[in-house]
XYZ file of C-alpha atoms in Angstrom:
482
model
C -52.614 -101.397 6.008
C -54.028 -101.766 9.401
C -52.350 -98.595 10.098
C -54.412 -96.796 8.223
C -57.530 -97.968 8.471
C -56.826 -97.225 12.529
C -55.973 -93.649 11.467
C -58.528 -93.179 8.405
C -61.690 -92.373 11.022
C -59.589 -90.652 13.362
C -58.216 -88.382 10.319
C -61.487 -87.914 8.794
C -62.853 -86.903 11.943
C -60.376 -84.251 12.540
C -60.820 -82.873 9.194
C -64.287 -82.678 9.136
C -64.379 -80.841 12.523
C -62.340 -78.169 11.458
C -63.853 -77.272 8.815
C -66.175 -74.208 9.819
C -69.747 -75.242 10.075
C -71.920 -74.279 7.512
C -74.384 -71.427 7.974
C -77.373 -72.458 9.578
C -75.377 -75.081 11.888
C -74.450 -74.407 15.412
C -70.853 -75.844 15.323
C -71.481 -78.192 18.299
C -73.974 -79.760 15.629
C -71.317 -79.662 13.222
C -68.680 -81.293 15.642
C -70.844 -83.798 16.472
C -71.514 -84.883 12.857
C -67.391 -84.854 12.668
C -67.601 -88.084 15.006
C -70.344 -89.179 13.198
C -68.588 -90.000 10.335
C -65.545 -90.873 11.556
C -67.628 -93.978 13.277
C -69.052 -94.992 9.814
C -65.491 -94.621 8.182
C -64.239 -96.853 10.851
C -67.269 -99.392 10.446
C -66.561 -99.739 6.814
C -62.472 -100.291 7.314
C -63.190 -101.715 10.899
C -59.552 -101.256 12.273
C -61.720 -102.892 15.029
C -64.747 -104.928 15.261
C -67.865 -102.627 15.062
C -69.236 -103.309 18.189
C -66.164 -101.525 19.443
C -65.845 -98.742 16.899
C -69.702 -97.490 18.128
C -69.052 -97.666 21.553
C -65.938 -95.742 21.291
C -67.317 -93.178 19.272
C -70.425 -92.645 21.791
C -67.882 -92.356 24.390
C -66.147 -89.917 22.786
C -69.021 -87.920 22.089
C -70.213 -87.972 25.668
C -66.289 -87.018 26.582
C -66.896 -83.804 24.655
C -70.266 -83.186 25.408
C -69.734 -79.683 25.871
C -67.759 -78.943 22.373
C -70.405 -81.928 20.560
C -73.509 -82.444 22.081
C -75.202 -79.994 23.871
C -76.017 -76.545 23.152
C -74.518 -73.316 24.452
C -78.227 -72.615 26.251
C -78.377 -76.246 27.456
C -74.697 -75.565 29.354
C -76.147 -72.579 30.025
C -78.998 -73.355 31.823
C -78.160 -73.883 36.422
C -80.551 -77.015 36.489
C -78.440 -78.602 33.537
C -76.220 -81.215 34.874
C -74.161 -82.246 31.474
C -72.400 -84.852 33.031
C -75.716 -86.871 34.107
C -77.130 -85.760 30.498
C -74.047 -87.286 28.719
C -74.166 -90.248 30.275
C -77.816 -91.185 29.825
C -77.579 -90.362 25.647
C -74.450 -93.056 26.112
C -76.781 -95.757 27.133
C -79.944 -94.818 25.873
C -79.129 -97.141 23.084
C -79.701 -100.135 25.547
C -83.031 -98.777 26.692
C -84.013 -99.275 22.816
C -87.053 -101.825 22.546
C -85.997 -102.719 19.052
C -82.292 -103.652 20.050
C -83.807 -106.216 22.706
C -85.920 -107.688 20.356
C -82.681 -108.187 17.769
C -81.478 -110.401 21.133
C -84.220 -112.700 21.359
C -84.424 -113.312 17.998
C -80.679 -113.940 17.865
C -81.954 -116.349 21.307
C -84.606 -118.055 18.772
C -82.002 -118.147 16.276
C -80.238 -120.664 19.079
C -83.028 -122.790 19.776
C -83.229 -123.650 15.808
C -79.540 -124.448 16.098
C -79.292 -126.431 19.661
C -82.429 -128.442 19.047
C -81.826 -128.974 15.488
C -85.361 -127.857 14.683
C -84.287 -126.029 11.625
C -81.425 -128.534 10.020
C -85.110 -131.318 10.357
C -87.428 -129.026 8.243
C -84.730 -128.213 5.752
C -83.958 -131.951 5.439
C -87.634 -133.003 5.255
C -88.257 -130.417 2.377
C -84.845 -131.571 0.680
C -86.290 -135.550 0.994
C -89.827 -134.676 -0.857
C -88.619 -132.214 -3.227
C -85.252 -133.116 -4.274
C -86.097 -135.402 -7.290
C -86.109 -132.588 -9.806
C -83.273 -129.708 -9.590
C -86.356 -127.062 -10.152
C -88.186 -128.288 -7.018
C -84.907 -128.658 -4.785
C -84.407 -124.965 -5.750
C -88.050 -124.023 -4.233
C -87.306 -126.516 -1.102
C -84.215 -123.785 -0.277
C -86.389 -121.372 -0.826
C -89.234 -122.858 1.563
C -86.407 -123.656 4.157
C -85.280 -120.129 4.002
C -88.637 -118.393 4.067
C -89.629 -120.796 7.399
C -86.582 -119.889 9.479
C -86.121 -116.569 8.459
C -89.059 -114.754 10.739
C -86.855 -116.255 13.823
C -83.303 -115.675 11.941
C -82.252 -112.073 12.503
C -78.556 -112.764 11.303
C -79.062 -114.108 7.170
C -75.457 -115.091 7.584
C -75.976 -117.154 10.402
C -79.204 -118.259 8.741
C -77.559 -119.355 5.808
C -74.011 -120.443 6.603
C -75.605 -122.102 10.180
C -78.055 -124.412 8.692
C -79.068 -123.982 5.166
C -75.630 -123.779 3.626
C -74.019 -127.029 5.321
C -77.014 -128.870 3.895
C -76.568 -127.810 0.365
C -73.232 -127.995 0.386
C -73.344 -132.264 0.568
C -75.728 -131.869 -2.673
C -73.646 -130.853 -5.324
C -71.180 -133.865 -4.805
C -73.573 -136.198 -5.509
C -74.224 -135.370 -8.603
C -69.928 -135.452 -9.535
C -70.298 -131.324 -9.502
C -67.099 -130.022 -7.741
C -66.176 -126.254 -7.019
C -63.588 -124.324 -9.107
C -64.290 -126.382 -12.262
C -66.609 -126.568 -15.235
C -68.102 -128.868 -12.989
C -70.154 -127.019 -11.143
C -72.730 -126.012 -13.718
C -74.130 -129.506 -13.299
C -75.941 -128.300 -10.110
C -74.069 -126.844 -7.849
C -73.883 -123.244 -8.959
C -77.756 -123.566 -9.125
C -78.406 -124.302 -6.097
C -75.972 -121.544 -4.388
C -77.232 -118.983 -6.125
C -81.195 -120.053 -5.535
C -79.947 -119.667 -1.626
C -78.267 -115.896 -1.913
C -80.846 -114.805 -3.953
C -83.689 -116.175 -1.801
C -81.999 -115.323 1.053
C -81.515 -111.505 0.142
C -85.379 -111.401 -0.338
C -86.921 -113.081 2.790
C -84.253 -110.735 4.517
C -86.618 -108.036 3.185
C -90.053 -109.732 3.581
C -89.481 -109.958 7.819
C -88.653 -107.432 10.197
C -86.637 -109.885 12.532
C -85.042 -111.686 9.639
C -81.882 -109.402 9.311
C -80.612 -107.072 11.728
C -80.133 -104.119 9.925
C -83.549 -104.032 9.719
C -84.361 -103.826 12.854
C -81.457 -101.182 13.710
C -83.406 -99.047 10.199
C -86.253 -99.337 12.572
C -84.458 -97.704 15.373
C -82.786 -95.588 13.435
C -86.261 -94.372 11.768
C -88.358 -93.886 15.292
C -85.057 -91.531 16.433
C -84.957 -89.574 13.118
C -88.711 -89.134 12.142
C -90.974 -90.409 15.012
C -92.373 -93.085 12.734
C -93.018 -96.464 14.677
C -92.815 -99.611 12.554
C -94.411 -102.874 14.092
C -93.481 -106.507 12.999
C -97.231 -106.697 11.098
C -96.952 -103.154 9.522
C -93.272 -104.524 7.996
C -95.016 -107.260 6.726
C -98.101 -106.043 5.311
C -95.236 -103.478 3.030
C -93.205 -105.877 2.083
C -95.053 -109.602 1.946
C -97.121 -108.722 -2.035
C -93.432 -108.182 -3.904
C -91.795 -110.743 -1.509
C -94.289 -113.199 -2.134
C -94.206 -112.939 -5.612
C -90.752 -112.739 -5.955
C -90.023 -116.256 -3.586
C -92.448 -117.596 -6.154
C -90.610 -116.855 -9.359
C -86.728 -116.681 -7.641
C -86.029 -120.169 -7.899
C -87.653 -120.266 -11.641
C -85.343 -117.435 -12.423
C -81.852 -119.348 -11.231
C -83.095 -121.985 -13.287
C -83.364 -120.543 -16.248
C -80.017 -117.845 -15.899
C -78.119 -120.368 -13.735
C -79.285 -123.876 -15.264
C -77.996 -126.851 -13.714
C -77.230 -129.480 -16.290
C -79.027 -132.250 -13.750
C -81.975 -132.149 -14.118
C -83.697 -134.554 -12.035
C -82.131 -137.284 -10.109
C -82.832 -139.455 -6.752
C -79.483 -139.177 -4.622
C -79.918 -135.953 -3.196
C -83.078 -137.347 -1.696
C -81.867 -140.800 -0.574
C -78.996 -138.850 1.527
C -82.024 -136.621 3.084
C -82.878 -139.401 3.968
C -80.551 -140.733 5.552
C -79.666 -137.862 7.343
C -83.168 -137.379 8.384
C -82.755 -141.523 9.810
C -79.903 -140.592 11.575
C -81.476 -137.487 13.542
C -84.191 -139.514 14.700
C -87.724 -138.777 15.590
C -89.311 -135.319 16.224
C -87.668 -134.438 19.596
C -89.481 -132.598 23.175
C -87.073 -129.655 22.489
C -88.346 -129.263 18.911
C -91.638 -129.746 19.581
C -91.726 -126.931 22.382
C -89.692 -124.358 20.459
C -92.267 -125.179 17.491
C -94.689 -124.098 20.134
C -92.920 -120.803 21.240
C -91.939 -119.912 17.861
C -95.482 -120.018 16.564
C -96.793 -118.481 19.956
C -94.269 -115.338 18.957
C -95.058 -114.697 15.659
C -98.825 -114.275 16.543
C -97.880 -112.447 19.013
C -96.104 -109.986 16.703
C -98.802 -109.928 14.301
C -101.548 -110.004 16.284
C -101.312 -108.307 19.777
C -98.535 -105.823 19.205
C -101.183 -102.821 20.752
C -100.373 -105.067 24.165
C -97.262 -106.261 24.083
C -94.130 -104.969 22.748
C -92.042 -107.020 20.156
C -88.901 -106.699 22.412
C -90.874 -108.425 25.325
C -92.501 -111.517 22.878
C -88.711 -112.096 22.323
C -87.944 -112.378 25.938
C -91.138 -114.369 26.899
C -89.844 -116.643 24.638
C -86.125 -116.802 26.060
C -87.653 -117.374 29.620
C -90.143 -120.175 28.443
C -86.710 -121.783 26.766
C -85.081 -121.233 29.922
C -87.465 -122.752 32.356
C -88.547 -125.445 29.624
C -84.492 -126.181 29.232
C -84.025 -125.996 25.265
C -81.503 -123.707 26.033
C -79.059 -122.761 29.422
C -77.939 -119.738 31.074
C -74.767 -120.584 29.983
C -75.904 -121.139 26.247
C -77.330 -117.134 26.264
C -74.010 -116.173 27.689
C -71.816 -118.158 25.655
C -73.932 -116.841 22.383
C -71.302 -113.999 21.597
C -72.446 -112.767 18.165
C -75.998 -112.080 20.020
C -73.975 -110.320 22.885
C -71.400 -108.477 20.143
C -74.685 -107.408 18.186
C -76.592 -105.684 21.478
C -73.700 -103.297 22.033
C -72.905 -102.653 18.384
C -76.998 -101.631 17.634
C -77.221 -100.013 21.462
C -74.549 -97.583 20.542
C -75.503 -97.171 16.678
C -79.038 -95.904 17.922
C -77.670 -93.451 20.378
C -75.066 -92.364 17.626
C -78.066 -91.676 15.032
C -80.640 -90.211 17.567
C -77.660 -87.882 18.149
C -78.087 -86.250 14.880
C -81.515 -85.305 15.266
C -80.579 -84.218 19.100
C -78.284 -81.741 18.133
C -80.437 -80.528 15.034
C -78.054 -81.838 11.883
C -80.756 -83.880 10.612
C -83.605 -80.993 10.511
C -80.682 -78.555 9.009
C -80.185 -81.024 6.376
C -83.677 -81.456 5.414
C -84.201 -78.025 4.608
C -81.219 -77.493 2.756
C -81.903 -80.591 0.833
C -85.462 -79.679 0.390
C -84.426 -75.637 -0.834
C -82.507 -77.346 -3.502
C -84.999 -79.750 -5.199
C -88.133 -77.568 -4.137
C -90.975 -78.338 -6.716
C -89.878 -82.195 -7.448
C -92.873 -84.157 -7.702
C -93.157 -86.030 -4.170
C -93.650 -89.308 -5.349
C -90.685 -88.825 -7.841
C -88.566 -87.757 -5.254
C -89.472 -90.539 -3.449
C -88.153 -92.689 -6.245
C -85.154 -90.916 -7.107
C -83.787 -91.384 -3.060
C -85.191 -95.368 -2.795
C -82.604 -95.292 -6.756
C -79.592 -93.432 -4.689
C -79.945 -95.518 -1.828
C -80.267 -98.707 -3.633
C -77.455 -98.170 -6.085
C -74.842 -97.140 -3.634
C -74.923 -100.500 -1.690
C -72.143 -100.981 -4.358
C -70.141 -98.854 -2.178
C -70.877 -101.255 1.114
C -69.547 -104.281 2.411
C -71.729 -104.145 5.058
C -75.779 -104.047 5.779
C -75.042 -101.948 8.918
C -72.840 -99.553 8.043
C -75.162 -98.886 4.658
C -77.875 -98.079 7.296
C -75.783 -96.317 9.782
C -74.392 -94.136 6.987
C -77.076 -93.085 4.856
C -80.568 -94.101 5.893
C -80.808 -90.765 8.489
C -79.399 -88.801 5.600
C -81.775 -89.824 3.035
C -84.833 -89.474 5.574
C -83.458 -86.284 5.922
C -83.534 -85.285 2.383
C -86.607 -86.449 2.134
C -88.498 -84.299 5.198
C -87.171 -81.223 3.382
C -89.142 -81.928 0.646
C -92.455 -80.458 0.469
C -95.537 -83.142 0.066
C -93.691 -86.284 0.650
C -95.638 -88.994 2.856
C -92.858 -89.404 5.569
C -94.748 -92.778 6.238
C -95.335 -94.501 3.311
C -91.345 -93.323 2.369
C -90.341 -94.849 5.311
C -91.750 -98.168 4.354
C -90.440 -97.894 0.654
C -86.910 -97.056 1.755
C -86.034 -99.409 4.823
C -87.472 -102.880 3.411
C -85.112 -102.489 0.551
C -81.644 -103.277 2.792
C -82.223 -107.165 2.354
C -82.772 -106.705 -1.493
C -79.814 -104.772 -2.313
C -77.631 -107.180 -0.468
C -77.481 -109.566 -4.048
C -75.731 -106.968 -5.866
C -72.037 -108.094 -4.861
C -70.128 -110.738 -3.431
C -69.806 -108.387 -0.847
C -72.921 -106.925 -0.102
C -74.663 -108.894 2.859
C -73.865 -111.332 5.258
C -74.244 -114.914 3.356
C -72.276 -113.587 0.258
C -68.786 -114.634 1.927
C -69.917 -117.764 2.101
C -72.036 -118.673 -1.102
C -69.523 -117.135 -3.129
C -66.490 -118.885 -1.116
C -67.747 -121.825 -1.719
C -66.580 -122.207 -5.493
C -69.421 -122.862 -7.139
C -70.530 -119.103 -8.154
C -67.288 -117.104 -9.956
C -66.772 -113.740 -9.864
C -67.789 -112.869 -13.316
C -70.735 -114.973 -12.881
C -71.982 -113.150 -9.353
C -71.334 -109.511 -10.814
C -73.993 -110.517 -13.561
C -76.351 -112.791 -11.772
C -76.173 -109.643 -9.592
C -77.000 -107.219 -12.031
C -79.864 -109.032 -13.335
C -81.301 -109.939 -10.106
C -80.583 -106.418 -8.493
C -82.430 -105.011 -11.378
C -85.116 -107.237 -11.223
C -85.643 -106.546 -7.385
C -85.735 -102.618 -7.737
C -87.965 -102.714 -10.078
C -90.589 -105.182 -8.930
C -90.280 -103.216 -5.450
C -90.700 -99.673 -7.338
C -93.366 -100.625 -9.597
C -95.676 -103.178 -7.573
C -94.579 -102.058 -4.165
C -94.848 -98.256 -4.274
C -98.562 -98.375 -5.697
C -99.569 -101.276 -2.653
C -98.081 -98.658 -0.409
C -99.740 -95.894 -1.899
C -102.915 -98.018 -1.376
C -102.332 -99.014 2.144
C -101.431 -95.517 3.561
């Protein structure tokens, strides 16, 4: 089994590259789409971890820069130096604002966890809203919704701090994994945390990192330049509204037997006791957090996002909530900068060699005449629906978010902008659909409480529920805004 998925990418690759190019494609173009796909084959069996799968297949394509990348003029040309060329499209990736600003959030993400910062306000809102199972339902949610503008990994969002706090609830109330049991609370309150989860993932740029990589992805393919307070203003009306009703929802299609009760908020607090009193650490990364997010919102004409994030990672530094040797020990923020550097420079190859402009006009000779704001719907439908095919965030963006911005520049009329800001909110949404379809799902639906049967149709429902309050109140806000 490993076997294959080592040779799968390598086979598809082949393949695909000798196959002639169709007309209209130089074949470099075409070549260089061959090791395109053979990365996002190899991120969705990863035969290795993905950080390593990108950076070998932007090495590769810099090895063969002369059958891949560049064009016969561009070899051509006496003042071309392809080596020098190659090598700078290998590590433009890292020269990516967007990819910094996944670090420091991933940094942020550390302060919550050192400090404790985060497992305190999840506690606090556990202790004063825990009586009845409806209200502990919209304290997750709260919890969620507070950390996530600082969380850019859900899963280490949720299976960091909010999960090992639930977890110690269901017990208390005699509901046990794996048994009938668990409809006394505990499959309530796991599925209130995926499915809130999945939409505050949407509702902030910096609170999952495919979003941020989507934004890369989108400034390489069409130019467009998404800032933290344009993301929100898209996304916050159908967020908003849907954190509002979510936990109402689990209630009613997940109902927890319990009802009301006063252990889960006697352990709070005792676990709140046992922490102590508001610490300097928290009380200065309170500080920095708040400092950033205004920042993001408010003065993003003078400072980039990327450098807010590492403002804040030298104010922790110097202020001591976190060490050197913290940063360097953090390995999924490390594993995440090389794995989004090289996805970048592996997208912005596309349009570089001229695949994605080819595909836009053959896409757009085919469905000439749609209605643009149809069309719009029909990709945001195609893009949605075949998460089902991903067990992974990433590789879903890597694989078909330059594809379907493609389709959609061949098509006469469509708003490029207001698409982009339909299509690319959407990634934390679709990531309810399936055990399998973001982060946090692992680890929600590992824990016992939520059964297969019952996430395929919780799922559903909420998938459903999510496209369709994003197509029907989201798409006429954008068309208002733009």
């Amino acid at each position: 089994m490993k076997l294959t998925k080592a040779i799968a990418p390598v086979a598809v690759a082949i393949i695909i590259a000798l196959i002639p190019s169709p007309q209209g494609l130089d074949a470099y173009a075409w070549h260089y789409f061959a090791i395109f796909i053979g990365c996002v084959v190899g991120l969705i069996l990863e035969p290795l971890p993905g950080a390593v799968v990108g950076l070998i297949a932007v090495v590769l394509a810099g090895l063969l820069n002369h059958w891949a990348l560049f064009s016969p003029e561009q070899l051509a040309s006496p003042k071309f130096h392809s080596a020098k060329a190659a090598f700078s499209w290998v590590v433009s990736g890292f020269t990516n604002g967007t990819v910094w600003l996944i670090f420091g959030a991933f940094m942020f993400a550390l302060g919550y966890e050192k400090t404790g910062l985060g497992r305190r306000i999840a506690l606090w809102l556990v202790k004063t809203m825990g009586k009845k199972s409806l209200t502990l339902g919209y304290a997750i949610m709260i919890a969620d919704t507070i950390l996530a503008p600082f969380t850019p990994s859900n899963t280490a969002r949720s299976g960091g701090t909010i999960y090992p706090i639930i977890r110690n609830l269901p017990p208390l109330y005699d509901s046990s994994p794996d048994d009938e049991s668990r409809k006394r609370i505990g499959t309530y309150l796991m599925w209130t945390a995926i499915a809130t989860t999945c939409v505050t993932s949407s509702m902030f740029l910096t609170a999952l990192a495919p979003n941020l990589l989507a934004v890369a992805l989108t400034e390489s393919s069409t130019g467009i330049l998404i800032s933290w307070g344009d993301w929100f203003l898209a996304a916050a009306p159908v967020c908003i509204l849907l954190l509002l009703i979510v936990p109402l929802l689990c209630y009613w299609l997940a109902p927890p037997e319990v009802k009301s009760g006063s252990a889960v908020c006697e352990w709070a607090a005792k676990e709140l006791t046992s922490m102590g009193s508001l610490s300097r650490n928290e009380l200065l990364l309170l500080v920095f957090v708040v400092m950033a997010l205004l920042l993001w919102i408010f003065a993003g004409q003078y400072i980039a996002g990327a450098l807010v994030g590492l403002l804040v990672i030298s104010l922790m530094l110097i202020c001591k909530i976190v060490t050197w040797d913290d940063i360097l020990a953090n390995k999924a923020a490390w594993n995440t900068l090389v794995w989004f550097a090289t996805l970048v420079a592996l997208a912005s190859g596309l349009s570089k060699v001229g695949f994605v402009h080819w595909f836009g006009q053959l896409v757009g000779s085919h469905i000439n005449g749609l209605n643009p704001v149809l069309a719009m719907v029909i990709l945001a439908l195609i893009f949605f629906v075949l998460h089902y095919l991903f067990a992974s965030v990433t590789a879903h963006t890597t694989a078909l978010l330059p594809v379907i911005l493609a389709a959609a520049s061949g098509i006469p009329g469509i708003d490029m902008q207001m698409f982009v800001f339909l299509l690319v909110p959407m990634l934390g949404l679709m990531g309810i659909i399936t055990p399998y379809g973001t982060g946090p799902s692992p680890v929600y639906y590992g824990s016992g409480f939520i059964p297969g049967a019952t996430w395929w149709r919780l799922g559903a429902i909420f998938g459903t529920l999510y496209l369709v309050v994003w197509l029907v109140i989201g798409l006429p806000w954008l068309m208002m805004i733009f």
